[in-house]
XYZ file of C-alpha atoms in Angstrom:
269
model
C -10.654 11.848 7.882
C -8.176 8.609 7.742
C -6.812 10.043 4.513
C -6.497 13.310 5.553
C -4.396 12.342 8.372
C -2.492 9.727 6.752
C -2.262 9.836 2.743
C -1.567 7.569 0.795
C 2.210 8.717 -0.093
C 2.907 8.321 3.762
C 0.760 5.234 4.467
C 3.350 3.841 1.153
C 6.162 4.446 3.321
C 4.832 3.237 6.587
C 2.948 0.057 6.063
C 5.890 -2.111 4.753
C 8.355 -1.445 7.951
C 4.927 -1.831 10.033
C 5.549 -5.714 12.030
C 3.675 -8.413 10.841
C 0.333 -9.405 12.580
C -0.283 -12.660 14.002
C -2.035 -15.466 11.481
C -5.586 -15.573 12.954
C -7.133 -18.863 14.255
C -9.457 -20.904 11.710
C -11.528 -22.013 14.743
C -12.969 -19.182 16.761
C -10.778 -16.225 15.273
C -12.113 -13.784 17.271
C -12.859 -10.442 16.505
C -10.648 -8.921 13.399
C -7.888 -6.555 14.474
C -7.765 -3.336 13.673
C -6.915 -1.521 10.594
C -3.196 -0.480 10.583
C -4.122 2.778 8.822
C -7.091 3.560 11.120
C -4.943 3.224 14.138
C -2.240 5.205 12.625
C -4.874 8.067 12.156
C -5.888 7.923 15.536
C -2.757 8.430 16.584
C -1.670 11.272 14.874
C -5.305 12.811 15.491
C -3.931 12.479 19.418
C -0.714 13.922 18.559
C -2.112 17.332 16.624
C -4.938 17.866 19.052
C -3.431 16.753 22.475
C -6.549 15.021 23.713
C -6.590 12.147 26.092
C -6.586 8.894 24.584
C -9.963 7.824 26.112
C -11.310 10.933 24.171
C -10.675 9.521 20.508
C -13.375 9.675 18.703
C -14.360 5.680 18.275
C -17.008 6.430 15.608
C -14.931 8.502 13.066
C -11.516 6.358 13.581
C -13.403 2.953 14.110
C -11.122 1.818 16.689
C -11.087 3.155 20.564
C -7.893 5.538 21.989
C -6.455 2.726 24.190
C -6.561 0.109 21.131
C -4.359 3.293 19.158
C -2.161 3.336 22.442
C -1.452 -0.302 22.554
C -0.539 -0.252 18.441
C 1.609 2.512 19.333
C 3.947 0.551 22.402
C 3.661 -1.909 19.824
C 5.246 0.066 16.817
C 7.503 1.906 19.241
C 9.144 -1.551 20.001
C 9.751 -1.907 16.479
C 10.847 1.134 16.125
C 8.742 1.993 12.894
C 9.338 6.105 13.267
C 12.872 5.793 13.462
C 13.166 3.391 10.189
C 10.497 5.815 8.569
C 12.208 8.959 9.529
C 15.483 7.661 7.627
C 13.737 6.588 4.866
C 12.069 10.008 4.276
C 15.629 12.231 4.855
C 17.312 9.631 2.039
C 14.482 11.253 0.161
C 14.845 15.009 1.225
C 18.572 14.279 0.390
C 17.432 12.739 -3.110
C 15.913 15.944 -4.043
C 18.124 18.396 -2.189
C 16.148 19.788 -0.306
C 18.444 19.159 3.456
C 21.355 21.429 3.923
C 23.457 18.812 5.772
C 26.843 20.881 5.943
C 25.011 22.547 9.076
C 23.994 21.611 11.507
C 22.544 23.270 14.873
C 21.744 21.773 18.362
C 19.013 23.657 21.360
C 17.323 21.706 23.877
C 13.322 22.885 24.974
C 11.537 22.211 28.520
C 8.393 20.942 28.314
C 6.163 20.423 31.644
C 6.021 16.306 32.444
C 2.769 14.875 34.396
C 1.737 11.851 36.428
C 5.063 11.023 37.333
C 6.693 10.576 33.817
C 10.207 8.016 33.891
C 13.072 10.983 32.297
C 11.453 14.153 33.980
C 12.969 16.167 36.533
C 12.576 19.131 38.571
C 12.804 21.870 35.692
C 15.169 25.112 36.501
C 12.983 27.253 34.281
C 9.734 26.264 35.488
C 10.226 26.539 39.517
C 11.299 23.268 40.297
C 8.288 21.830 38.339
C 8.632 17.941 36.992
C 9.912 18.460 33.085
C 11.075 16.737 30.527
C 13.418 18.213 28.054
C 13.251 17.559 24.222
C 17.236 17.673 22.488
C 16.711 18.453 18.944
C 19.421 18.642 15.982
C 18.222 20.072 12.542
C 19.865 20.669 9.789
C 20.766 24.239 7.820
C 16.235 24.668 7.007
C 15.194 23.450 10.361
C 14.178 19.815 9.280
C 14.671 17.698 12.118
C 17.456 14.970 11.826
C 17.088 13.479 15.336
C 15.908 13.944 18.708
C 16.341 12.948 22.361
C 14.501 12.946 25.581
C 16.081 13.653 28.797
C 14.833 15.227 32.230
C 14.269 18.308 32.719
C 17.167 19.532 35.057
C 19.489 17.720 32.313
C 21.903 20.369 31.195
C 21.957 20.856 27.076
C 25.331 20.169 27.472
C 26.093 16.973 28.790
C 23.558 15.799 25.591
C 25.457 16.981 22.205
C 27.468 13.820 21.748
C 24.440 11.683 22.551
C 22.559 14.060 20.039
C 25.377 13.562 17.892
C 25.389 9.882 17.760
C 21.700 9.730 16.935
C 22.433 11.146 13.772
C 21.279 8.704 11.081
C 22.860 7.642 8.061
C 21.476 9.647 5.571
C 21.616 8.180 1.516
C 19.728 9.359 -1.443
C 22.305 10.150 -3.566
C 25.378 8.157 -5.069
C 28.557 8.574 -3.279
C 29.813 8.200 0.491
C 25.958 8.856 2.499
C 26.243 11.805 5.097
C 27.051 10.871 8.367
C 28.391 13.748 9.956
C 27.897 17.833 9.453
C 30.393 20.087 8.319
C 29.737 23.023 10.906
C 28.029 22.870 14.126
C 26.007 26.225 15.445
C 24.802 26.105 19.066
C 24.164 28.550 21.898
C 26.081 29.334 24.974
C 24.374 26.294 26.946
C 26.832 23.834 25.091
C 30.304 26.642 25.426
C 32.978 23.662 26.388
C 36.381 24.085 25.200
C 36.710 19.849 25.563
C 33.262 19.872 23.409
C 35.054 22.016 20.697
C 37.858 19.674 20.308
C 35.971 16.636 20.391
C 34.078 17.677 17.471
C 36.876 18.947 15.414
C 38.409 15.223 16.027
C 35.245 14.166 14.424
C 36.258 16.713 11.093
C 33.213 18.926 12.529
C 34.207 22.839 12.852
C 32.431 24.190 16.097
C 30.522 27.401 16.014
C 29.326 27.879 19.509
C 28.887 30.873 21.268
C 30.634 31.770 24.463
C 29.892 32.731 27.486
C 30.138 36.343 29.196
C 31.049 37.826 25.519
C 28.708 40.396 24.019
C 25.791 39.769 21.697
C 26.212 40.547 17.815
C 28.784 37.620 17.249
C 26.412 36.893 13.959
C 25.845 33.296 15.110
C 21.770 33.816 15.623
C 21.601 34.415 11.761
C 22.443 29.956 11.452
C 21.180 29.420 15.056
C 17.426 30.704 14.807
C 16.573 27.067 12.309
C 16.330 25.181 15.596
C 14.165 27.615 16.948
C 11.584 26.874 13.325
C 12.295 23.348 13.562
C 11.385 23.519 17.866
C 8.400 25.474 16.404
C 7.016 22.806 13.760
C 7.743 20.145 16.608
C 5.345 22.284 19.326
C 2.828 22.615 16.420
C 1.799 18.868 17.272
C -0.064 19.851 21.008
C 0.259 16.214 22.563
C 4.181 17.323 22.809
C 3.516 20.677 24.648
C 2.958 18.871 27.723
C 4.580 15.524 28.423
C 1.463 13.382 29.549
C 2.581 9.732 29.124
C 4.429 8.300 31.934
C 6.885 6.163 29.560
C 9.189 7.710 28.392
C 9.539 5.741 25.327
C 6.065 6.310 24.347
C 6.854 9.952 24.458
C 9.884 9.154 22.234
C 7.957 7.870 19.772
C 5.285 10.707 19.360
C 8.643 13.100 18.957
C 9.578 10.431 16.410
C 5.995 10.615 14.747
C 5.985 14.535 14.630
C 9.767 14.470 12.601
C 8.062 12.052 9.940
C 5.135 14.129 9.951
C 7.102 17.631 9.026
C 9.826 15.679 6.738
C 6.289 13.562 4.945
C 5.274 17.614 4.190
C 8.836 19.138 3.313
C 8.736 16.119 0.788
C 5.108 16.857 -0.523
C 5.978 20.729 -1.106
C 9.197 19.888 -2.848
C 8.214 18.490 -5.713
């Protein structure tokens, strides 16, 4: 079961950016921690199933949900899914597999429970508390980053934070990416002021306007976000927002984008 959920080429890639556990005692250790692996398995078996933590299976994984929570906060701290998540695009990139001259932008609500920090009464969901999930892929739908906002934030006001989220992406010799050459996104983001700050940044904007027919041929470039929204939603636990921190929540949206970028990488060989 470990293995299944976390292989060996991903548990390569994960286990050296991992933090360093303390240096146990010589008198009275205690009990040993964990296995790093184990508790990564039990988290991702939370993610693709959406059970409670208390739920977790303590006899397959070895380890109980809340001990799988707490390595979580602490690998969220250190940011391990962000450094991961780089490391695996420099790979994609490696073997060509991204299609980094595109890009395209949407935003999804997501209902948010038990109070959640960066929720908010959602307008497509009768006032319900939501969160909303930012997502920019590239030309195939692989993610390339992510936000969280609440959800009454308007798509909008979050491309240039989207935008500067964008990691530095190596792999190859030569200048790395760090910025798309085209940017696709629906009518939610139509801003004349967005359009020129992008093409400041040497990005050409493709974004549909408002109160203009249908058919402008955009939706052929635009419908990858709606794949890469697809593989995210795949993972339940991100269906529903149930942690109240936010940055918990951020890092199982993290998880998910090494998860789908570990298999792009596995199936492109």
């Amino acid at each position: 079961m470990i293995t299944d959920l976390v292989p060996d080429e991903l548990w390569a890639r994960v286990e050296p950016v991992l933090p360093p556990r303390s240096v146990r005692r010589q008198r009275f250790p205690g009990r040993l921690p964990v296995d790093d692996r184990a508790a990564l398995a039990g988290i991702v078996f939370v993610l693709k199933t959406g059970i409670t933590w208390q739920q977790l299976p303590r006899e397959v994984f070895g380890c109980s949900g809340i001990t799988c929570w707490r390595r979580l906060r602490e690998w969220t701290d250190a940011e391990v899914f962000d450094i991961v998540h780089e490391i695996l695009l420099d790979h994609l990139r490696a073997l060509d597999v991204l299609e980094l001259e595109t890009a395209v932008v949407d935003g999804s609500h997501v209902r948010a429970l038990k109070g959640a920090t960066l929720s908010g009464p959602s307008p497509v969901d009768r006032g319900r508390p939501g969160s909303k999930h930012h997502l920019i892929t590239d030309g195939t739908g692989i993610p390339l980053a992510v936000t969280l906002t609440g959800g009454n934030v308007h798509d909008s006001t979050q491309l240039f934070p989207l935008m500067d989220q964008l990691p530095v992406i190596r792999g190859k010799r030569g200048n790395p990416f760090t910025r798309p050459r085209w940017l696709f996104a629906d009518r939610g983001y139509d801003s004349d002021p967005h359009r020129a700050r992008l093409r400041n940044r040497g990005i050409i904007p493709k974004i549909a306007r408002r109160n203009t027919k249908h058919g402008s041929g955009l939706g052929k470039h635009r419908w990858v976000v709606e794949r890469g929204f697809a593989w995210l939603h795949q993972y339940k636990r991100l269906r529903t927002r149930y942690e109240r921190r936010a940055d918990i929540h951020y890092s199982l949206l993290k998880l998910a984008c090494v998860l789908i970028c570990h298999r792009t990488l596995t199936t492109s060989f």
